mmCIF file of C-alpha atoms (C1' of nucleotides) in Angstrom:
data_model
loop_
_atom_site.group_PDB
_atom_site.id
_atom_site.type_symbol
_atom_site.label_atom_id
_atom_site.label_comp_id
_atom_site.label_asym_id
_atom_site.label_seq_id
_atom_site.Cartn_x
_atom_site.Cartn_y
_atom_site.Cartn_z
ATOM 1 C CA UNK A 18 61.514 64.765 10.299
ATOM 2 C CA UNK A 19 59.907 67.099 12.056
ATOM 3 C CA UNK A 20 62.376 68.032 14.670
ATOM 4 C CA UNK A 21 61.463 71.054 16.603
ATOM 5 C CA UNK A 22 63.936 73.615 17.683
ATOM 6 C CA UNK A 23 63.497 73.186 21.926
ATOM 7 C CA UNK A 24 63.603 69.610 21.003
ATOM 8 C CA UNK A 25 67.207 69.883 19.607
ATOM 9 C CA UNK A 26 68.354 71.668 22.490
ATOM 10 C CA UNK A 27 67.003 70.480 25.346
ATOM 11 C CA UNK A 28 67.924 66.857 23.751
ATOM 12 C CA UNK A 29 71.292 68.387 23.796
ATOM 13 C CA UNK A 30 71.128 70.054 27.387
ATOM 14 C CA UNK A 31 72.475 67.146 29.402
ATOM 15 C CA UNK A 32 76.642 67.403 28.300
ATOM 16 C CA UNK A 33 77.070 63.446 27.363
ATOM 17 C CA UNK A 34 74.539 63.080 25.421
ATOM 18 C CA UNK A 35 76.200 66.917 23.148
ATOM 19 C CA UNK A 36 79.640 65.125 23.780
ATOM 20 C CA UNK A 37 78.138 61.292 22.168
ATOM 21 C CA UNK A 38 76.084 63.549 19.621
ATOM 22 C CA UNK A 39 79.754 65.210 18.307
ATOM 23 C CA UNK A 40 81.678 62.286 18.836
ATOM 24 C CA UNK A 41 79.403 61.075 16.530
ATOM 25 C CA UNK A 42 79.206 63.466 13.904
ATOM 26 C CA UNK A 43 82.675 63.758 13.642
ATOM 27 C CA UNK A 44 83.324 58.963 13.813
ATOM 28 C CA UNK A 45 80.697 58.035 12.047
ATOM 29 C CA UNK A 46 79.466 55.112 13.091
ATOM 30 C CA UNK A 47 79.875 53.695 16.984
ATOM 31 C CA UNK A 48 78.959 51.048 18.998
ATOM 32 C CA UNK A 49 77.713 51.348 22.375
ATOM 33 C CA UNK A 50 80.726 49.589 23.716
ATOM 34 C CA UNK A 51 82.890 52.116 21.488
ATOM 35 C CA UNK A 52 80.846 54.976 23.445
ATOM 36 C CA UNK A 53 80.938 53.937 26.826
ATOM 37 C CA UNK A 54 84.886 53.503 26.380
ATOM 38 C CA UNK A 55 85.402 57.162 24.963
ATOM 39 C CA UNK A 56 83.136 58.566 27.658
ATOM 40 C CA UNK A 57 84.034 56.365 30.276
ATOM 41 C CA UNK A 58 80.669 56.194 31.828
ATOM 42 C CA UNK A 59 78.383 52.901 32.369
ATOM 43 C CA UNK A 60 76.648 51.115 29.919
ATOM 44 C CA UNK A 61 73.448 51.612 31.294
ATOM 45 C CA UNK A 62 73.720 55.271 31.428
ATOM 46 C CA UNK A 63 75.588 55.447 27.825
ATOM 47 C CA UNK A 64 72.143 53.085 26.813
ATOM 48 C CA UNK A 65 69.754 55.401 28.550
ATOM 49 C CA UNK A 66 71.451 58.630 26.770
ATOM 50 C CA UNK A 67 71.482 57.348 24.055
ATOM 51 C CA UNK A 68 67.468 55.969 23.566
ATOM 52 C CA UNK A 69 66.770 59.786 24.257
ATOM 53 C CA UNK A 70 68.895 61.341 21.368
ATOM 54 C CA UNK A 71 67.675 58.551 19.139
ATOM 55 C CA UNK A 72 63.867 59.537 20.748
ATOM 56 C CA UNK A 73 64.128 63.052 19.465
ATOM 57 C CA UNK A 74 65.004 61.862 16.551
ATOM 58 C CA UNK A 75 69.191 62.844 16.074
ATOM 59 C CA UNK A 76 70.006 59.200 16.287
ATOM 60 C CA UNK A 77 69.557 56.184 14.528
ATOM 61 C CA UNK A 78 70.899 52.766 15.062
ATOM 62 C CA UNK A 79 71.524 48.476 14.395
ATOM 63 C CA UNK A 80 72.329 45.698 15.195
ATOM 64 C CA UNK A 81 74.639 43.684 14.171
ATOM 65 C CA UNK A 82 75.151 40.641 16.003
ATOM 66 C CA UNK A 83 75.136 41.990 19.445
ATOM 67 C CA UNK A 84 75.823 45.198 18.848
ATOM 68 C CA UNK A 85 74.405 48.084 18.059
ATOM 69 C CA UNK A 86 75.052 51.144 16.286
ATOM 70 C CA UNK A 87 74.706 54.198 17.000
ATOM 71 C CA UNK A 88 74.543 57.199 14.372
ATOM 72 C CA UNK A 89 74.024 60.643 13.365
ATOM 73 C CA UNK A 90 70.570 60.793 11.397
ATOM 74 C CA UNK A 91 70.979 61.283 7.926
ATOM 75 C CA UNK A 92 67.666 62.934 7.622
ATOM 76 C CA UNK A 93 68.028 66.296 9.774
ATOM 77 C CA UNK A 94 66.309 69.620 9.306
ATOM 78 C CA UNK A 95 69.398 71.223 7.523
ATOM 79 C CA UNK A 96 69.667 74.544 9.736
ATOM 80 C CA UNK A 97 70.342 71.215 12.552
ATOM 81 C CA UNK A 98 73.303 69.287 10.824
ATOM 82 C CA UNK A 99 75.122 72.924 10.233
ATOM 83 C CA UNK A 100 74.623 73.434 14.443
ATOM 84 C CA UNK A 101 76.332 70.773 14.656
ATOM 85 C CA UNK A 102 78.655 71.252 12.402
ATOM 86 C CA UNK A 103 79.429 74.479 13.499
ATOM 87 C CA UNK A 104 80.074 73.481 17.009
ATOM 88 C CA UNK A 105 82.234 71.339 16.472
ATOM 89 C CA UNK A 106 83.986 73.743 14.282
ATOM 90 C CA UNK A 107 84.124 75.354 17.822
ATOM 91 C CA UNK A 108 85.114 73.097 19.970
ATOM 92 C CA UNK A 109 86.550 70.092 19.067
ATOM 93 C CA UNK A 110 89.912 70.362 19.749
ATOM 94 C CA UNK A 111 88.981 71.257 23.039
ATOM 95 C CA UNK A 112 88.537 69.714 26.443
ATOM 96 C CA UNK A 113 86.479 67.291 26.878
ATOM 97 C CA UNK A 114 86.055 66.835 22.434
ATOM 98 C CA UNK A 115 89.214 65.862 21.867
ATOM 99 C CA UNK A 116 89.990 64.054 24.789
ATOM 100 C CA UNK A 117 86.413 61.450 24.062
ATOM 101 C CA UNK A 118 88.214 61.190 20.270
ATOM 102 C CA UNK A 119 91.895 60.757 21.587
ATOM 103 C CA UNK A 120 90.219 57.476 24.011
ATOM 104 C CA UNK A 121 88.149 55.968 21.640
ATOM 105 C CA UNK A 122 91.252 56.074 18.904
ATOM 106 C CA UNK A 123 92.952 54.132 21.559
ATOM 107 C CA UNK A 124 90.834 51.841 22.828
ATOM 108 C CA UNK A 125 91.862 48.286 21.720
ATOM 109 C CA UNK A 126 89.738 45.831 20.220
ATOM 110 C CA UNK A 127 87.398 47.343 18.585
ATOM 111 C CA UNK A 128 84.506 45.665 17.351
ATOM 112 C CA UNK A 129 85.628 45.366 14.013
ATOM 113 C CA UNK A 130 83.202 42.420 13.970
ATOM 114 C CA UNK A 131 85.657 41.549 16.233
ATOM 115 C CA UNK A 132 84.806 41.686 19.947
ATOM 116 C CA UNK A 133 83.976 44.845 22.356
ATOM 117 C CA UNK B 22 84.608 85.022 26.422
ATOM 118 C CA UNK B 23 84.967 81.346 27.812
ATOM 119 C CA UNK B 24 81.877 80.237 27.448
ATOM 120 C CA UNK B 25 81.683 76.194 27.122
ATOM 121 C CA UNK B 26 79.548 74.048 24.863
ATOM 122 C CA UNK B 27 77.525 71.961 27.421
ATOM 123 C CA UNK B 28 76.611 75.701 29.241
ATOM 124 C CA UNK B 29 75.893 77.156 26.002
ATOM 125 C CA UNK B 30 73.386 74.237 25.120
ATOM 126 C CA UNK B 31 72.397 73.485 28.667
ATOM 127 C CA UNK B 32 70.838 77.246 28.838
ATOM 128 C CA UNK B 33 68.943 76.776 25.640
ATOM 129 C CA UNK B 34 67.657 73.670 27.384
ATOM 130 C CA UNK B 35 63.789 75.371 28.448
ATOM 131 C CA UNK B 36 61.863 76.181 25.780
ATOM 132 C CA UNK B 37 61.525 80.305 26.735
ATOM 133 C CA UNK B 38 65.185 80.642 27.148
ATOM 134 C CA UNK B 39 65.877 79.928 23.552
ATOM 135 C CA UNK B 40 62.439 82.085 22.245
ATOM 136 C CA UNK B 41 64.216 84.300 24.062
ATOM 137 C CA UNK B 42 67.350 84.412 22.861
ATOM 138 C CA UNK B 43 66.860 83.911 18.901
ATOM 139 C CA UNK B 44 63.834 87.341 19.863
ATOM 140 C CA UNK B 45 66.506 89.267 21.362
ATOM 141 C CA UNK B 46 68.867 88.255 18.596
ATOM 142 C CA UNK B 47 66.315 89.259 16.215
ATOM 143 C CA UNK B 48 65.108 92.326 17.606
ATOM 144 C CA UNK B 49 68.591 93.858 19.432
ATOM 145 C CA UNK B 50 67.409 95.404 23.130
ATOM 146 C CA UNK B 51 64.390 94.798 24.371
ATOM 147 C CA UNK B 52 63.206 95.068 27.998
ATOM 148 C CA UNK B 53 61.184 92.633 30.312
ATOM 149 C CA UNK B 54 58.535 94.007 30.100
ATOM 150 C CA UNK B 55 58.872 93.381 26.088
ATOM 151 C CA UNK B 56 59.712 90.505 26.141
ATOM 152 C CA UNK B 57 56.561 89.369 29.085
ATOM 153 C CA UNK B 58 54.796 91.142 26.523
ATOM 154 C CA UNK B 59 56.265 88.691 23.495
ATOM 155 C CA UNK B 60 56.327 85.492 25.302
ATOM 156 C CA UNK B 61 53.008 85.823 27.004
ATOM 157 C CA UNK B 62 54.749 84.182 30.796
ATOM 158 C CA UNK B 63 54.818 86.619 33.703
ATOM 159 C CA UNK B 64 57.230 89.305 34.925
ATOM 160 C CA UNK B 65 59.558 86.854 37.345
ATOM 161 C CA UNK B 66 59.687 83.869 35.277
ATOM 162 C CA UNK B 67 60.894 85.945 32.641
ATOM 163 C CA UNK B 68 63.511 88.175 34.739
ATOM 164 C CA UNK B 69 64.641 84.942 36.130
ATOM 165 C CA UNK B 70 65.242 82.969 33.015
ATOM 166 C CA UNK B 71 66.554 85.915 31.911
ATOM 167 C CA UNK B 72 69.125 85.797 34.722
ATOM 168 C CA UNK B 73 70.360 82.812 33.334
ATOM 169 C CA UNK B 74 70.830 83.386 30.438
ATOM 170 C CA UNK B 75 73.389 86.551 31.672
ATOM 171 C CA UNK B 76 74.752 84.378 33.912
ATOM 172 C CA UNK B 77 75.913 82.200 31.246
ATOM 173 C CA UNK B 78 77.536 84.601 29.471
ATOM 174 C CA UNK B 79 75.169 85.336 25.831
ATOM 175 C CA UNK B 80 72.935 88.398 27.701
ATOM 176 C CA UNK B 81 74.323 91.540 28.641
ATOM 177 C CA UNK B 82 72.063 94.071 30.237
ATOM 178 C CA UNK B 83 71.525 97.677 31.313
ATOM 179 C CA UNK B 84 68.973 100.212 33.077
ATOM 180 C CA UNK B 85 67.452 102.968 31.873
ATOM 181 C CA UNK B 86 65.688 104.571 33.723
ATOM 182 C CA UNK B 87 63.110 102.334 35.467
ATOM 183 C CA UNK B 88 63.935 99.591 32.489
ATOM 184 C CA UNK B 89 66.435 97.134 32.055
ATOM 185 C CA UNK B 90 67.009 96.218 29.190
ATOM 186 C CA UNK B 91 69.006 92.947 27.685
ATOM 187 C CA UNK B 92 70.178 91.902 24.657
ATOM 188 C CA UNK B 93 72.426 89.341 23.275
ATOM 189 C CA UNK B 94 75.989 89.503 24.118
ATOM 190 C CA UNK B 95 78.507 90.799 21.275
ATOM 191 C CA UNK B 96 81.879 89.017 22.456
ATOM 192 C CA UNK B 97 80.202 85.682 22.087
ATOM 193 C CA UNK B 98 82.770 82.922 20.702
ATOM 194 C CA UNK B 99 81.964 83.268 16.616
ATOM 195 C CA UNK B 100 80.758 79.226 16.392
ATOM 196 C CA UNK B 101 77.926 80.588 19.029
ATOM 197 C CA UNK B 102 76.674 83.208 16.790
ATOM 198 C CA UNK B 103 76.847 81.194 13.799
ATOM 199 C CA UNK B 104 75.128 78.416 15.632
ATOM 200 C CA UNK B 105 72.231 80.968 16.561
ATOM 201 C CA UNK B 106 71.630 82.936 12.941
ATOM 202 C CA UNK B 107 71.752 79.432 11.320
ATOM 203 C CA UNK B 108 68.858 78.311 13.921
ATOM 204 C CA UNK B 109 66.924 81.627 13.220
ATOM 205 C CA UNK B 110 67.157 81.264 9.661
ATOM 206 C CA UNK B 111 65.302 77.503 10.549
ATOM 207 C CA UNK B 112 62.946 77.845 12.335
ATOM 208 C CA UNK B 113 62.100 81.979 13.285
ATOM 209 C CA UNK B 114 59.083 81.786 10.131
ATOM 210 C CA UNK B 115 58.375 78.441 12.556
ATOM 211 C CA UNK B 116 55.670 78.384 15.727
ATOM 212 C CA UNK B 117 56.321 79.690 18.362
ATOM 213 C CA UNK B 118 59.330 82.206 17.355
ATOM 214 C CA UNK B 119 56.988 83.725 14.508
ATOM 215 C CA UNK B 120 54.770 84.554 16.747
ATOM 216 C CA UNK B 121 56.862 85.401 19.103
ATOM 217 C CA UNK B 122 57.549 88.427 17.051
ATOM 218 C CA UNK B 123 54.308 89.447 16.170
ATOM 219 C CA UNK B 124 53.043 89.547 19.584
ATOM 220 C CA UNK B 125 55.403 91.933 20.604
ATOM 221 C CA UNK B 126 55.381 94.096 17.387
ATOM 222 C CA UNK B 127 51.713 94.423 18.013
ATOM 223 C CA UNK B 128 53.125 95.590 21.257
ATOM 224 C CA UNK B 129 50.984 98.810 22.145
ATOM 225 C CA UNK B 130 52.656 101.276 23.582
ATOM 226 C CA UNK B 131 56.483 100.553 23.871
ATOM 227 C CA UNK B 132 58.747 101.741 26.048
ATOM 228 C CA UNK B 133 60.634 104.210 23.471
ATOM 229 C CA UNK B 134 60.686 106.602 26.579
ATOM 230 C CA UNK B 135 57.757 106.107 27.344
ATOM 231 C CA UNK B 136 56.030 103.420 29.260
ATOM 232 C CA UNK B 137 55.534 99.791 29.556
ATOM 233 C "C1'" DA C 7 59.471 111.480 52.147
ATOM 234 C "C1'" DA C 8 55.064 109.495 49.746
ATOM 235 C "C1'" DT C 9 53.457 107.085 45.638
ATOM 236 C "C1'" DA C 10 53.945 104.414 42.259
ATOM 237 C "C1'" DT C 11 56.169 101.347 38.055
ATOM 238 C "C1'" DA C 12 59.326 98.020 36.653
ATOM 239 C "C1'" DT C 13 61.964 94.447 38.441
ATOM 240 C "C1'" DA C 14 64.705 91.298 41.017
ATOM 241 C "C1'" DT C 15 64.962 87.669 44.719
ATOM 242 C "C1'" DT C 16 62.966 85.080 47.292
ATOM 243 C "C1'" DC C 17 60.592 80.997 49.698
ATOM 244 C "C1'" DT C 18 58.304 76.389 48.825
ATOM 245 C "C1'" DA C 19 56.589 73.030 47.181
ATOM 246 C "C1'" DA C 20 55.719 70.101 43.078
ATOM 247 C "C1'" DA C 21 57.890 68.360 38.957
ATOM 248 C "C1'" DA C 22 61.342 66.740 35.998
ATOM 249 C "C1'" DA C 23 66.079 64.667 35.104
ATOM 250 C "C1'" DC C 24 69.815 61.882 36.721
ATOM 251 C "C1'" DT C 25 72.720 58.101 39.194
ATOM 252 C "C1'" DA C 26 73.106 53.124 40.867
ATOM 253 C "C1'" DT C 27 71.865 48.830 41.161
ATOM 254 C "C1'" DA C 28 69.866 45.804 39.716
ATOM 255 C "C1'" DT C 29 67.690 42.633 35.875
ATOM 256 C "C1'" DA C 30 65.667 41.471 31.236
ATOM 257 C "C1'" DT C 31 66.899 41.045 26.172
ATOM 258 C "C1'" DA C 32 68.835 40.035 22.366
ATOM 259 C "C1'" DT C 33 72.592 37.029 20.316
ATOM 260 C "C1'" DA C 34 76.212 34.137 19.360
ATOM 261 C "C1'" DG C 35 78.417 29.906 20.397
ATOM 262 C "C1'" DA C 36 78.923 25.281 22.827
ATOM 263 C "C1'" DT D 1 69.732 23.984 25.701
ATOM 264 C "C1'" DC D 2 73.136 26.183 28.291
ATOM 265 C "C1'" DT D 3 76.270 29.766 28.659
ATOM 266 C "C1'" DA D 4 78.637 34.469 27.694
ATOM 267 C "C1'" DT D 5 78.273 38.747 26.352
ATOM 268 C "C1'" DA D 6 76.732 42.810 24.130
ATOM 269 C "C1'" DT D 7 72.319 46.079 25.325
ATOM 270 C "C1'" DA D 8 67.873 47.726 27.225
ATOM 271 C "C1'" DT D 9 64.750 48.355 30.918
ATOM 272 C "C1'" DA D 10 62.458 48.922 35.696
ATOM 273 C "C1'" DT D 11 63.093 50.843 39.605
ATOM 274 C "C1'" DA D 12 64.298 53.264 43.703
ATOM 275 C "C1'" DG D 13 66.762 57.216 45.431
ATOM 276 C "C1'" DT D 14 68.583 61.872 45.042
ATOM 277 C "C1'" DT D 15 69.444 66.106 43.024
ATOM 278 C "C1'" DT D 16 68.292 69.876 40.104
ATOM 279 C "C1'" DT D 17 65.080 72.843 37.627
ATOM 280 C "C1'" DT D 18 61.200 75.026 37.526
ATOM 281 C "C1'" DA D 19 56.653 77.475 38.703
ATOM 282 C "C1'" DG D 20 53.990 80.810 41.716
ATOM 283 C "C1'" DA D 21 52.981 83.579 45.080
ATOM 284 C "C1'" DA D 22 55.368 87.064 48.025
ATOM 285 C "C1'" DT D 23 58.421 90.809 48.766
ATOM 286 C "C1'" DA D 24 62.619 93.481 47.674
ATOM 287 C "C1'" DT D 25 64.743 96.782 45.422
ATOM 288 C "C1'" DA D 26 65.882 100.708 42.496
ATOM 289 C "C1'" DT D 27 64.025 104.425 39.918
ATOM 290 C "C1'" DA D 28 60.582 108.615 39.045
ATOM 291 C "C1'" DT D 29 57.387 111.072 39.987
ATOM 292 C "C1'" DT D 30 54.363 114.198 43.408
#
DNA sequence: AATATATATTCTAAAAACTATATATATAGA
DNA sequence: TCTATATATATAGTTTTTAGAATATATATT
């Protein structure tokens, strides 16, 4: 929407919010429990930071049954999308971002309507 | 150099540091008094934030006489440079970034070896 | 050496961000 | 309705960040 540059940058000022955003941009929709697993952090911490990213307008969410899926908004300003993509291109193969994806993929029983 | 993504983003988490970085990238070298004028903030505040940006590795500085000139480092990771340029392309004509440049250009007696 | 100017730093208090824990809400299933 | 699970929120305490004022440092000039 009318996402301001300073809101964008302060939304990403916490390492975990940056990790979550990059992971979501690369993986598409993820539920809270997947993020909790991938980032290895407590659920309330994850939920609160996701809430901040959503509040900033960077994320959208939808509930499906017990699970809430978050994804990167598809109506971001073009420059924001480019900045995110450029950041991914620059750092996605480094720690901790690469590890986050590996942890996600190593997760068993990812909720495909199944469980968490 | 080994500027980490989370250090980059937290360095820019303060609105004034973002304004200073974008202004410096667009204008080249600026001394503290020019930034103080353009951003309309107290000198110690400016100096402290510039110190943080320098500490993070985003800025370099050199002293010339009484003045200290800051500039964006020329040895940043490529993705960082791109992110900064993309941000400028996206927001430089909006407030407050446009106003900062105007205030700078409206400044009289800018130090061309002169004064401040 | 004394003075003036530009910049940096220190100190203190206030504000903001963050974590952990506990609790609340929403949904599904028995 | 009762129970279980996933997620969200509230509360309290701690840490971090920030601004403002005062002071220190560096340099140039006289």
